[in-house]
Amino acid sequence: MPAVNYAVQYSQALDQAYPNVLHFAKYRSTANDSRYRWVNANTIEVPSISTTGRVDGDRDTIGTAKRNHSNAWVPLTLTNHRKWSTLEHPMNIDETNQVLSIQNITKVFNETQKFPEMDAYFISKVYADWIAAGKSADTTAITVENVLSIFDAMMERMDEKNVPQSGRILSVTPPINKIIKNAKELSRFINNGDTSVKRTVHDIDDVEIEVIPSDLMKTVYDFTEGYVAGEGAKQINMFLGHPSATITPEKYSFAQLDAPSAGSEGKYVYFEESYDDTFILKNKIDAIEFNIEA
């Protein structure tokens, strides 16, 4: 039986699964995904457009026509090159539907290893790029008394940079989520049937809160095999972001089942290889905020 590379079909199947299994899925399904172009297997180009401002008009003269915008393509190289392989007994393979067989083989691997690793890579890469851009995380110890003040300060900084209020997501660990729920600064007003949680500056209900397991909210990971917290890793307590600030290109270059052979002792061999990465768009760096442990 000839070997066939099912990279495209497998990638499409994963796209359908992501929203249900990835904690940061909403950062992987934005309009940015259609705004970059692939140059080769591990390089993309992202458009960077800038314009000048308007000037006063004059009804009595004609101004000089000139180009008042620039359009450049910025190359970005994907550095997260990952692979995985395993053996499978012929009795577990549906030869009439190889893609389904691949999905069955990788189901547990995807749900227990790959998808959590992708979450860990996303948050740590966003944090690393954000720090590299000259930003610094808030390290205030979060308490019931101050958690919403910290949240307000994050929101205010984004407001000052004209980050859209609609669509902001607050990712927190379970302990921080409990603190938010119990915060003494929260006041509930029942007015004309309105039972939303209101703040003096921002309405906490206007921000989507995602609760992320603490082990998937670290500043650094070691990806030698799977993922573990890296040396010097800090706990990320709160991550306030807008999905429009990031792009998450991914390409499966290989996903294939090889037929049983003497070399594999009569078993199928499955192998997959991918390139992926996470980038913060340069002109949207202010749509990211962090609070981490000191």
PDB file of C-alpha atoms in Angstrom:
ATOM      1  CA  MET A   1       0.000   0.000   0.000  1.00  0.00           C
ATOM      2  CA  PRO A   2       1.569   3.349  -0.999  1.00  0.00           C
ATOM      3  CA  ALA A   3       2.263   5.839   1.786  1.00  0.00           C
ATOM      4  CA  VAL A   4       0.283   9.072   1.570  1.00  0.00           C
ATOM      5  CA  ASN A   5       1.005  12.349   3.352  1.00  0.00           C
ATOM      6  CA  TYR A   6      -2.223  13.453   5.072  1.00  0.00           C
ATOM      7  CA  ALA A   7      -0.804  16.710   6.472  1.00  0.00           C
ATOM      8  CA  VAL A   8      -3.480  18.971   4.949  1.00  0.00           C
ATOM      9  CA  GLN A   9      -6.466  16.814   5.917  1.00  0.00           C
ATOM     10  CA  TYR A  10      -5.110  16.230   9.422  1.00  0.00           C
ATOM     11  CA  SER A  11      -4.470  19.949   9.900  1.00  0.00           C
ATOM     12  CA  GLN A  12      -8.071  20.701   8.900  1.00  0.00           C
ATOM     13  CA  ALA A  13      -9.360  18.123  11.376  1.00  0.00           C
ATOM     14  CA  LEU A  14      -7.326  19.751  14.142  1.00  0.00           C
ATOM     15  CA  ASP A  15      -8.691  23.175  13.221  1.00  0.00           C
ATOM     16  CA  GLN A  16     -12.166  21.825  13.948  1.00  0.00           C
ATOM     17  CA  ALA A  17     -11.055  20.474  17.330  1.00  0.00           C
ATOM     18  CA  TYR A  18      -9.103  23.459  18.655  1.00  0.00           C
ATOM     19  CA  PRO A  19     -11.960  25.608  20.034  1.00  0.00           C
ATOM     20  CA  ASN A  20     -13.098  22.767  22.285  1.00  0.00           C
ATOM     21  CA  VAL A  21      -9.737  21.749  23.693  1.00  0.00           C
ATOM     22  CA  LEU A  22      -7.380  24.755  23.736  1.00  0.00           C
ATOM     23  CA  HIS A  23      -7.638  27.273  26.565  1.00  0.00           C
ATOM     24  CA  PHE A  24      -6.264  30.015  24.321  1.00  0.00           C
ATOM     25  CA  ALA A  25      -8.298  28.954  21.283  1.00  0.00           C
ATOM     26  CA  LYS A  26      -9.743  32.434  20.706  1.00  0.00           C
ATOM     27  CA  TYR A  27      -6.251  33.723  19.995  1.00  0.00           C
ATOM     28  CA  ARG A  28      -5.996  31.096  17.244  1.00  0.00           C
ATOM     29  CA  SER A  29      -9.159  31.995  15.337  1.00  0.00           C
ATOM     30  CA  THR A  30      -8.878  35.679  14.441  1.00  0.00           C
ATOM     31  CA  ALA A  31      -8.866  37.743  11.268  1.00  0.00           C
ATOM     32  CA  ASN A  32      -5.079  37.877  11.563  1.00  0.00           C
ATOM     33  CA  ASP A  33      -4.917  34.275  10.359  1.00  0.00           C
ATOM     34  CA  SER A  34      -5.776  35.409   6.820  1.00  0.00           C
ATOM     35  CA  ARG A  35      -3.440  38.414   6.762  1.00  0.00           C
ATOM     36  CA  TYR A  36      -0.087  36.700   6.542  1.00  0.00           C
ATOM     37  CA  ARG A  37       1.370  34.675   3.691  1.00  0.00           C
ATOM     38  CA  TRP A  38       3.630  31.640   3.702  1.00  0.00           C
ATOM     39  CA  VAL A  39       7.054  32.064   2.094  1.00  0.00           C
ATOM     40  CA  ASN A  40       8.324  28.553   2.777  1.00  0.00           C
ATOM     41  CA  ALA A  41       7.794  25.742   5.286  1.00  0.00           C
ATOM     42  CA  ASN A  42       8.824  27.808   8.312  1.00  0.00           C
ATOM     43  CA  THR A  43       8.619  31.471   7.271  1.00  0.00           C
ATOM     44  CA  ILE A  44       5.669  33.831   6.933  1.00  0.00           C
ATOM     45  CA  GLU A  45       5.368  37.468   5.937  1.00  0.00           C
ATOM     46  CA  VAL A  46       3.069  39.853   7.800  1.00  0.00           C
ATOM     47  CA  PRO A  47       1.851  43.100   6.190  1.00  0.00           C
ATOM     48  CA  SER A  48       2.778  46.332   7.939  1.00  0.00           C
ATOM     49  CA  ILE A  49       0.812  49.337   6.672  1.00  0.00           C
ATOM     50  CA  SER A  50       1.169  52.946   7.797  1.00  0.00           C
ATOM     51  CA  THR A  51      -0.341  56.218   6.545  1.00  0.00           C
ATOM     52  CA  THR A  52       0.048  59.935   7.110  1.00  0.00           C
ATOM     53  CA  GLY A  53      -2.681  62.064   8.665  1.00  0.00           C
ATOM     54  CA  ARG A  54      -5.163  64.382   6.942  1.00  0.00           C
ATOM     55  CA  VAL A  55      -4.314  68.011   6.117  1.00  0.00           C
ATOM     56  CA  ASP A  56      -6.359  71.158   5.562  1.00  0.00           C
ATOM     57  CA  GLY A  57      -8.164  71.467   2.246  1.00  0.00           C
ATOM     58  CA  ASP A  58      -8.173  74.507  -0.063  1.00  0.00           C
ATOM     59  CA  ARG A  59     -11.035  75.218  -2.460  1.00  0.00           C
ATOM     60  CA  ASP A  60      -8.889  77.532  -4.616  1.00  0.00           C
ATOM     61  CA  THR A  61      -5.799  75.397  -5.289  1.00  0.00           C
ATOM     62  CA  ILE A  62      -4.847  71.829  -6.185  1.00  0.00           C
ATOM     63  CA  GLY A  63      -2.382  70.085  -3.931  1.00  0.00           C
ATOM     64  CA  THR A  64       0.490  67.919  -5.077  1.00  0.00           C
ATOM     65  CA  ALA A  65      -0.498  64.278  -5.400  1.00  0.00           C
ATOM     66  CA  LYS A  66       1.814  61.869  -3.644  1.00  0.00           C
ATOM     67  CA  ARG A  67       1.711  58.501  -1.959  1.00  0.00           C
ATOM     68  CA  ASN A  68       0.816  58.952   1.697  1.00  0.00           C
ATOM     69  CA  HIS A  69       0.976  55.342   2.814  1.00  0.00           C
ATOM     70  CA  SER A  70       3.540  52.583   2.976  1.00  0.00           C
ATOM     71  CA  ASN A  71       3.042  48.838   2.740  1.00  0.00           C
ATOM     72  CA  ALA A  72       5.835  46.497   3.759  1.00  0.00           C
ATOM     73  CA  TRP A  73       5.940  42.752   4.333  1.00  0.00           C
ATOM     74  CA  VAL A  74       7.756  41.757   7.519  1.00  0.00           C
ATOM     75  CA  PRO A  75       9.255  38.230   7.508  1.00  0.00           C
ATOM     76  CA  LEU A  76       8.851  36.086  10.629  1.00  0.00           C
ATOM     77  CA  THR A  77      10.506  32.697  11.087  1.00  0.00           C
ATOM     78  CA  LEU A  78       8.667  29.946  12.937  1.00  0.00           C
ATOM     79  CA  THR A  79      11.007  28.364  15.466  1.00  0.00           C
ATOM     80  CA  ASN A  80       8.754  25.787  17.141  1.00  0.00           C
ATOM     81  CA  HIS A  81       9.569  22.659  15.106  1.00  0.00           C
ATOM     82  CA  ARG A  82       7.921  19.606  16.689  1.00  0.00           C
ATOM     83  CA  LYS A  83       7.513  15.935  15.829  1.00  0.00           C
ATOM     84  CA  TRP A  84       5.960  12.769  17.246  1.00  0.00           C
ATOM     85  CA  SER A  85       5.738   9.130  16.187  1.00  0.00           C
ATOM     86  CA  THR A  86       4.262   5.848  17.375  1.00  0.00           C
ATOM     87  CA  LEU A  87       3.487   2.289  16.305  1.00  0.00           C
ATOM     88  CA  GLU A  88      -0.021   0.915  15.782  1.00  0.00           C
ATOM     89  CA  HIS A  89      -1.261  -2.647  15.388  1.00  0.00           C
ATOM     90  CA  PRO A  90      -3.012  -3.394  12.049  1.00  0.00           C
ATOM     91  CA  MET A  91      -6.220  -4.407  13.851  1.00  0.00           C
ATOM     92  CA  ASN A  92      -6.634  -0.762  14.940  1.00  0.00           C
ATOM     93  CA  ILE A  93      -6.345   0.698  11.439  1.00  0.00           C
ATOM     94  CA  ASP A  94      -9.255   1.443   9.104  1.00  0.00           C
ATOM     95  CA  GLU A  95      -7.644   1.136   5.672  1.00  0.00           C
ATOM     96  CA  THR A  96     -10.658   2.790   4.023  1.00  0.00           C
ATOM     97  CA  ASN A  97     -10.289   5.979   6.069  1.00  0.00           C
ATOM     98  CA  GLN A  98      -6.698   6.821   6.886  1.00  0.00           C
ATOM     99  CA  VAL A  99      -7.515  10.298   8.225  1.00  0.00           C
ATOM    100  CA  LEU A 100      -9.984   8.803  10.723  1.00  0.00           C
ATOM    101  CA  SER A 101      -7.361   6.258  11.736  1.00  0.00           C
ATOM    102  CA  ILE A 102      -4.837   9.033  12.323  1.00  0.00           C
ATOM    103  CA  GLN A 103      -7.367  10.916  14.460  1.00  0.00           C
ATOM    104  CA  ASN A 104      -8.085   7.788  16.505  1.00  0.00           C
ATOM    105  CA  ILE A 105      -4.380   7.120  17.025  1.00  0.00           C
ATOM    106  CA  THR A 106      -3.618  10.672  18.101  1.00  0.00           C
ATOM    107  CA  LYS A 107      -6.743  11.404  20.179  1.00  0.00           C
ATOM    108  CA  VAL A 108      -5.217  10.754  23.599  1.00  0.00           C
ATOM    109  CA  PHE A 109      -1.881  12.246  22.533  1.00  0.00           C
ATOM    110  CA  ASN A 110      -3.579  15.429  21.314  1.00  0.00           C
ATOM    111  CA  GLU A 111      -5.780  15.877  24.368  1.00  0.00           C
ATOM    112  CA  THR A 112      -3.224  15.032  27.058  1.00  0.00           C
ATOM    113  CA  GLN A 113       0.039  16.173  25.492  1.00  0.00           C
ATOM    114  CA  LYS A 114      -0.106  18.255  22.318  1.00  0.00           C
ATOM    115  CA  PHE A 115      -2.935  20.678  23.132  1.00  0.00           C
ATOM    116  CA  PRO A 116      -1.727  21.498  26.680  1.00  0.00           C
ATOM    117  CA  GLU A 117       1.769  21.952  25.248  1.00  0.00           C
ATOM    118  CA  MET A 118       0.374  24.374  22.661  1.00  0.00           C
ATOM    119  CA  ASP A 119      -1.269  26.387  25.453  1.00  0.00           C
ATOM    120  CA  ALA A 120       1.983  26.429  27.419  1.00  0.00           C
ATOM    121  CA  TYR A 121       3.944  27.526  24.364  1.00  0.00           C
ATOM    122  CA  PHE A 122       1.453  30.268  23.521  1.00  0.00           C
ATOM    123  CA  ILE A 123       1.432  31.964  26.928  1.00  0.00           C
ATOM    124  CA  SER A 124       5.187  31.688  27.501  1.00  0.00           C
ATOM    125  CA  LYS A 125       6.010  32.966  23.997  1.00  0.00           C
ATOM    126  CA  VAL A 126       3.621  35.911  24.331  1.00  0.00           C
ATOM    127  CA  TYR A 127       5.194  36.745  27.682  1.00  0.00           C
ATOM    128  CA  ALA A 128       8.757  36.431  26.342  1.00  0.00           C
ATOM    129  CA  ASP A 129       8.065  38.607  23.286  1.00  0.00           C
ATOM    130  CA  TRP A 130       6.219  41.171  25.413  1.00  0.00           C
ATOM    131  CA  ILE A 131       9.149  41.457  27.831  1.00  0.00           C
ATOM    132  CA  ALA A 132      11.617  41.596  24.924  1.00  0.00           C
ATOM    133  CA  ALA A 133       9.656  44.573  23.577  1.00  0.00           C
ATOM    134  CA  GLY A 134      10.469  46.517  26.737  1.00  0.00           C
ATOM    135  CA  LYS A 135       7.327  45.816  28.739  1.00  0.00           C
ATOM    136  CA  SER A 136       7.260  44.792  32.404  1.00  0.00           C
ATOM    137  CA  ALA A 137       4.697  42.739  34.284  1.00  0.00           C
ATOM    138  CA  ASP A 138       2.877  43.893  37.385  1.00  0.00           C
ATOM    139  CA  THR A 139       4.140  41.915  40.382  1.00  0.00           C
ATOM    140  CA  THR A 140       1.699  43.134  43.020  1.00  0.00           C
ATOM    141  CA  ALA A 141       0.618  40.280  45.281  1.00  0.00           C
ATOM    142  CA  ILE A 142      -3.065  39.792  44.505  1.00  0.00           C
ATOM    143  CA  THR A 143      -5.536  39.881  47.368  1.00  0.00           C
ATOM    144  CA  VAL A 144      -9.290  40.095  47.712  1.00  0.00           C
ATOM    145  CA  GLU A 145      -8.925  43.772  48.527  1.00  0.00           C
ATOM    146  CA  ASN A 146      -6.810  44.806  45.522  1.00  0.00           C
ATOM    147  CA  VAL A 147      -7.536  42.376  42.672  1.00  0.00           C
ATOM    148  CA  LEU A 148     -10.087  44.600  40.955  1.00  0.00           C
ATOM    149  CA  SER A 149      -7.889  47.663  41.332  1.00  0.00           C
ATOM    150  CA  ILE A 150      -5.133  45.749  39.529  1.00  0.00           C
ATOM    151  CA  PHE A 151      -7.648  44.764  36.866  1.00  0.00           C
ATOM    152  CA  ASP A 152      -8.782  48.384  36.522  1.00  0.00           C
ATOM    153  CA  ALA A 153      -5.200  49.573  36.080  1.00  0.00           C
ATOM    154  CA  MET A 154      -4.658  47.034  33.293  1.00  0.00           C
ATOM    155  CA  MET A 155      -7.865  48.095  31.573  1.00  0.00           C
ATOM    156  CA  GLU A 156      -7.002  51.772  31.898  1.00  0.00           C
ATOM    157  CA  ARG A 157      -3.593  51.276  30.272  1.00  0.00           C
ATOM    158  CA  MET A 158      -5.286  49.554  27.348  1.00  0.00           C
ATOM    159  CA  ASP A 159      -7.895  52.317  27.126  1.00  0.00           C
ATOM    160  CA  GLU A 160      -5.100  54.894  26.875  1.00  0.00           C
ATOM    161  CA  LYS A 161      -3.639  52.971  23.913  1.00  0.00           C
ATOM    162  CA  ASN A 162      -7.028  52.726  22.175  1.00  0.00           C
ATOM    163  CA  VAL A 163      -7.230  48.941  22.457  1.00  0.00           C
ATOM    164  CA  PRO A 164     -10.817  47.871  21.625  1.00  0.00           C
ATOM    165  CA  GLN A 165     -12.783  47.210  24.800  1.00  0.00           C
ATOM    166  CA  SER A 166     -14.915  44.644  23.052  1.00  0.00           C
ATOM    167  CA  GLY A 167     -13.178  41.296  22.843  1.00  0.00           C
ATOM    168  CA  ARG A 168     -10.708  41.642  25.694  1.00  0.00           C
ATOM    169  CA  ILE A 169     -10.105  38.370  27.545  1.00  0.00           C
ATOM    170  CA  LEU A 170      -8.885  38.018  31.124  1.00  0.00           C
ATOM    171  CA  SER A 171      -7.114  34.687  31.646  1.00  0.00           C
ATOM    172  CA  VAL A 172      -6.583  33.763  35.298  1.00  0.00           C
ATOM    173  CA  THR A 173      -5.535  30.792  37.397  1.00  0.00           C
ATOM    174  CA  PRO A 174      -8.173  29.043  39.547  1.00  0.00           C
ATOM    175  CA  PRO A 175      -6.932  30.667  42.804  1.00  0.00           C
ATOM    176  CA  ILE A 176      -7.124  34.147  41.247  1.00  0.00           C
ATOM    177  CA  ASN A 177     -10.573  33.391  39.864  1.00  0.00           C
ATOM    178  CA  LYS A 178     -11.701  32.538  43.404  1.00  0.00           C
ATOM    179  CA  ILE A 179     -10.229  35.810  44.688  1.00  0.00           C
ATOM    180  CA  ILE A 180     -12.094  37.755  42.003  1.00  0.00           C
ATOM    181  CA  LYS A 181     -15.369  36.103  42.970  1.00  0.00           C
ATOM    182  CA  ASN A 182     -14.828  36.951  46.613  1.00  0.00           C
ATOM    183  CA  ALA A 183     -13.402  40.432  46.102  1.00  0.00           C
ATOM    184  CA  LYS A 184     -14.587  42.890  48.751  1.00  0.00           C
ATOM    185  CA  GLU A 185     -14.487  45.752  46.256  1.00  0.00           C
ATOM    186  CA  LEU A 186     -17.218  44.124  44.188  1.00  0.00           C
ATOM    187  CA  SER A 187     -20.665  45.626  44.609  1.00  0.00           C
ATOM    188  CA  ARG A 188     -23.796  44.189  43.144  1.00  0.00           C
ATOM    189  CA  PHE A 189     -26.585  46.537  42.221  1.00  0.00           C
ATOM    190  CA  ILE A 190     -30.071  45.351  41.419  1.00  0.00           C
ATOM    191  CA  ASN A 191     -31.504  48.203  39.410  1.00  0.00           C
ATOM    192  CA  ASN A 192     -34.324  47.669  36.951  1.00  0.00           C
ATOM    193  CA  GLY A 193     -33.532  43.979  36.926  1.00  0.00           C
ATOM    194  CA  ASP A 194     -29.833  44.570  36.198  1.00  0.00           C
ATOM    195  CA  THR A 195     -27.853  42.112  38.311  1.00  0.00           C
ATOM    196  CA  SER A 196     -24.506  42.501  36.564  1.00  0.00           C
ATOM    197  CA  VAL A 197     -21.371  43.046  38.604  1.00  0.00           C
ATOM    198  CA  LYS A 198     -20.459  46.739  38.367  1.00  0.00           C
ATOM    199  CA  ARG A 199     -17.239  48.603  39.067  1.00  0.00           C
ATOM    200  CA  THR A 200     -16.586  52.292  39.483  1.00  0.00           C
ATOM    201  CA  VAL A 201     -14.513  52.356  36.278  1.00  0.00           C
ATOM    202  CA  HIS A 202     -15.092  49.136  34.330  1.00  0.00           C
ATOM    203  CA  ASP A 203     -17.810  46.512  34.321  1.00  0.00           C
ATOM    204  CA  ILE A 204     -16.132  43.191  35.058  1.00  0.00           C
ATOM    205  CA  ASP A 205     -18.915  41.411  33.169  1.00  0.00           C
ATOM    206  CA  ASP A 206     -17.831  43.152  29.967  1.00  0.00           C
ATOM    207  CA  VAL A 207     -14.599  41.158  30.007  1.00  0.00           C
ATOM    208  CA  GLU A 208     -14.631  37.446  29.285  1.00  0.00           C
ATOM    209  CA  ILE A 209     -12.851  35.522  32.025  1.00  0.00           C
ATOM    210  CA  GLU A 210     -11.062  32.291  31.100  1.00  0.00           C
ATOM    211  CA  VAL A 211      -9.885  30.067  33.941  1.00  0.00           C
ATOM    212  CA  ILE A 212      -6.603  28.372  33.005  1.00  0.00           C
ATOM    213  CA  PRO A 213      -4.888  25.600  35.013  1.00  0.00           C
ATOM    214  CA  SER A 214      -1.958  27.031  36.964  1.00  0.00           C
ATOM    215  CA  ASP A 215       0.556  24.710  35.297  1.00  0.00           C
ATOM    216  CA  LEU A 216      -0.375  26.229  31.913  1.00  0.00           C
ATOM    217  CA  MET A 217       0.276  29.778  33.147  1.00  0.00           C
ATOM    218  CA  LYS A 218       4.063  29.906  33.587  1.00  0.00           C
ATOM    219  CA  THR A 219       6.526  32.430  32.184  1.00  0.00           C
ATOM    220  CA  VAL A 220       9.027  29.803  30.989  1.00  0.00           C
ATOM    221  CA  TYR A 221       8.774  26.161  29.913  1.00  0.00           C
ATOM    222  CA  ASP A 222      11.187  23.406  28.968  1.00  0.00           C
ATOM    223  CA  PHE A 223       9.947  21.700  25.796  1.00  0.00           C
ATOM    224  CA  THR A 224      12.667  19.040  25.537  1.00  0.00           C
ATOM    225  CA  GLU A 225       9.952  16.363  25.726  1.00  0.00           C
ATOM    226  CA  GLY A 226       6.419  17.573  26.128  1.00  0.00           C
ATOM    227  CA  TYR A 227       6.368  20.546  28.465  1.00  0.00           C
ATOM    228  CA  VAL A 228       7.434  21.256  32.043  1.00  0.00           C
ATOM    229  CA  ALA A 229       7.959  24.528  33.879  1.00  0.00           C
ATOM    230  CA  GLY A 230      11.378  25.874  32.964  1.00  0.00           C
ATOM    231  CA  GLU A 231      14.174  27.036  35.227  1.00  0.00           C
ATOM    232  CA  GLY A 232      13.256  30.284  36.933  1.00  0.00           C
ATOM    233  CA  ALA A 233       9.628  30.071  35.823  1.00  0.00           C
ATOM    234  CA  LYS A 234       7.204  32.469  37.498  1.00  0.00           C
ATOM    235  CA  GLN A 235       3.490  31.921  37.998  1.00  0.00           C
ATOM    236  CA  ILE A 236       1.354  34.067  35.716  1.00  0.00           C
ATOM    237  CA  ASN A 237      -1.654  35.135  37.764  1.00  0.00           C
ATOM    238  CA  MET A 238      -3.518  37.304  35.256  1.00  0.00           C
ATOM    239  CA  PHE A 239      -3.167  37.729  31.497  1.00  0.00           C
ATOM    240  CA  LEU A 240      -5.333  40.428  29.958  1.00  0.00           C
ATOM    241  CA  GLY A 241      -5.196  40.402  26.188  1.00  0.00           C
ATOM    242  CA  HIS A 242      -7.011  41.145  22.969  1.00  0.00           C
ATOM    243  CA  PRO A 243      -6.880  38.352  20.356  1.00  0.00           C
ATOM    244  CA  SER A 244      -6.201  40.879  17.587  1.00  0.00           C
ATOM    245  CA  ALA A 245      -2.714  41.389  19.054  1.00  0.00           C
ATOM    246  CA  THR A 246      -1.335  37.968  18.128  1.00  0.00           C
ATOM    247  CA  ILE A 247      -0.923  35.610  15.210  1.00  0.00           C
ATOM    248  CA  THR A 248      -0.440  31.861  15.577  1.00  0.00           C
ATOM    249  CA  PRO A 249       0.719  30.382  12.249  1.00  0.00           C
ATOM    250  CA  GLU A 250       0.867  26.614  12.067  1.00  0.00           C
ATOM    251  CA  LYS A 251       1.699  24.197   9.288  1.00  0.00           C
ATOM    252  CA  TYR A 252       1.755  20.419   9.364  1.00  0.00           C
ATOM    253  CA  SER A 253       4.485  19.491   6.926  1.00  0.00           C
ATOM    254  CA  PHE A 254       4.008  15.769   7.423  1.00  0.00           C
ATOM    255  CA  ALA A 255       1.371  13.415   8.837  1.00  0.00           C
ATOM    256  CA  GLN A 256       1.554   9.859   7.551  1.00  0.00           C
ATOM    257  CA  LEU A 257       0.902   6.202   8.271  1.00  0.00           C
ATOM    258  CA  ASP A 258       3.418   3.740   6.857  1.00  0.00           C
ATOM    259  CA  ALA A 259       2.206   0.234   6.089  1.00  0.00           C
ATOM    260  CA  PRO A 260       3.401  -2.720   8.178  1.00  0.00           C
ATOM    261  CA  SER A 261       6.816  -4.038   7.248  1.00  0.00           C
ATOM    262  CA  ALA A 262       9.538  -6.311   8.547  1.00  0.00           C
ATOM    263  CA  GLY A 263      11.335  -3.257   9.891  1.00  0.00           C
ATOM    264  CA  SER A 264       8.304  -2.309  11.996  1.00  0.00           C
ATOM    265  CA  GLU A 265       7.610  -5.918  13.017  1.00  0.00           C
ATOM    266  CA  GLY A 266       4.277  -5.967  11.205  1.00  0.00           C
ATOM    267  CA  LYS A 267       2.943  -2.724  12.687  1.00  0.00           C
ATOM    268  CA  TYR A 268       1.892   0.562  11.171  1.00  0.00           C
ATOM    269  CA  VAL A 269       4.217   3.488  11.867  1.00  0.00           C
ATOM    270  CA  TYR A 270       2.661   6.909  12.396  1.00  0.00           C
ATOM    271  CA  PHE A 271       4.758  10.081  12.163  1.00  0.00           C
ATOM    272  CA  GLU A 272       3.802  13.755  12.266  1.00  0.00           C
ATOM    273  CA  GLU A 273       5.871  16.922  11.997  1.00  0.00           C
ATOM    274  CA  SER A 274       4.827  20.550  12.246  1.00  0.00           C
ATOM    275  CA  TYR A 275       6.049  24.119  12.346  1.00  0.00           C
ATOM    276  CA  ASP A 276       4.173  26.615  14.478  1.00  0.00           C
ATOM    277  CA  ASP A 277       4.772  29.740  16.496  1.00  0.00           C
ATOM    278  CA  THR A 278       3.158  32.671  18.254  1.00  0.00           C
ATOM    279  CA  PHE A 279       3.933  36.311  17.530  1.00  0.00           C
ATOM    280  CA  ILE A 280       2.706  39.618  18.920  1.00  0.00           C
ATOM    281  CA  LEU A 281       2.012  42.127  16.175  1.00  0.00           C
ATOM    282  CA  LYS A 282       4.433  45.003  16.674  1.00  0.00           C
ATOM    283  CA  ASN A 283       1.834  47.767  16.517  1.00  0.00           C
ATOM    284  CA  LYS A 284      -0.466  45.959  18.970  1.00  0.00           C
ATOM    285  CA  ILE A 285       1.963  45.276  21.796  1.00  0.00           C
ATOM    286  CA  ASP A 286      -0.148  47.449  24.123  1.00  0.00           C
ATOM    287  CA  ALA A 287      -3.052  44.993  23.892  1.00  0.00           C
ATOM    288  CA  ILE A 288      -1.230  42.690  26.331  1.00  0.00           C
ATOM    289  CA  GLU A 289      -0.960  42.957  30.142  1.00  0.00           C
ATOM    290  CA  PHE A 290       0.406  40.561  32.768  1.00  0.00           C
ATOM    291  CA  ASN A 291       0.441  40.132  36.521  1.00  0.00           C
ATOM    292  CA  ILE A 292       2.953  37.541  37.741  1.00  0.00           C
ATOM    293  CA  GLU A 293       4.377  36.398  41.045  1.00  0.00           C
ATOM    294  CA  ALA A 294       7.271  38.516  42.337  1.00  0.00           C
TER     295      ALA A 294
END
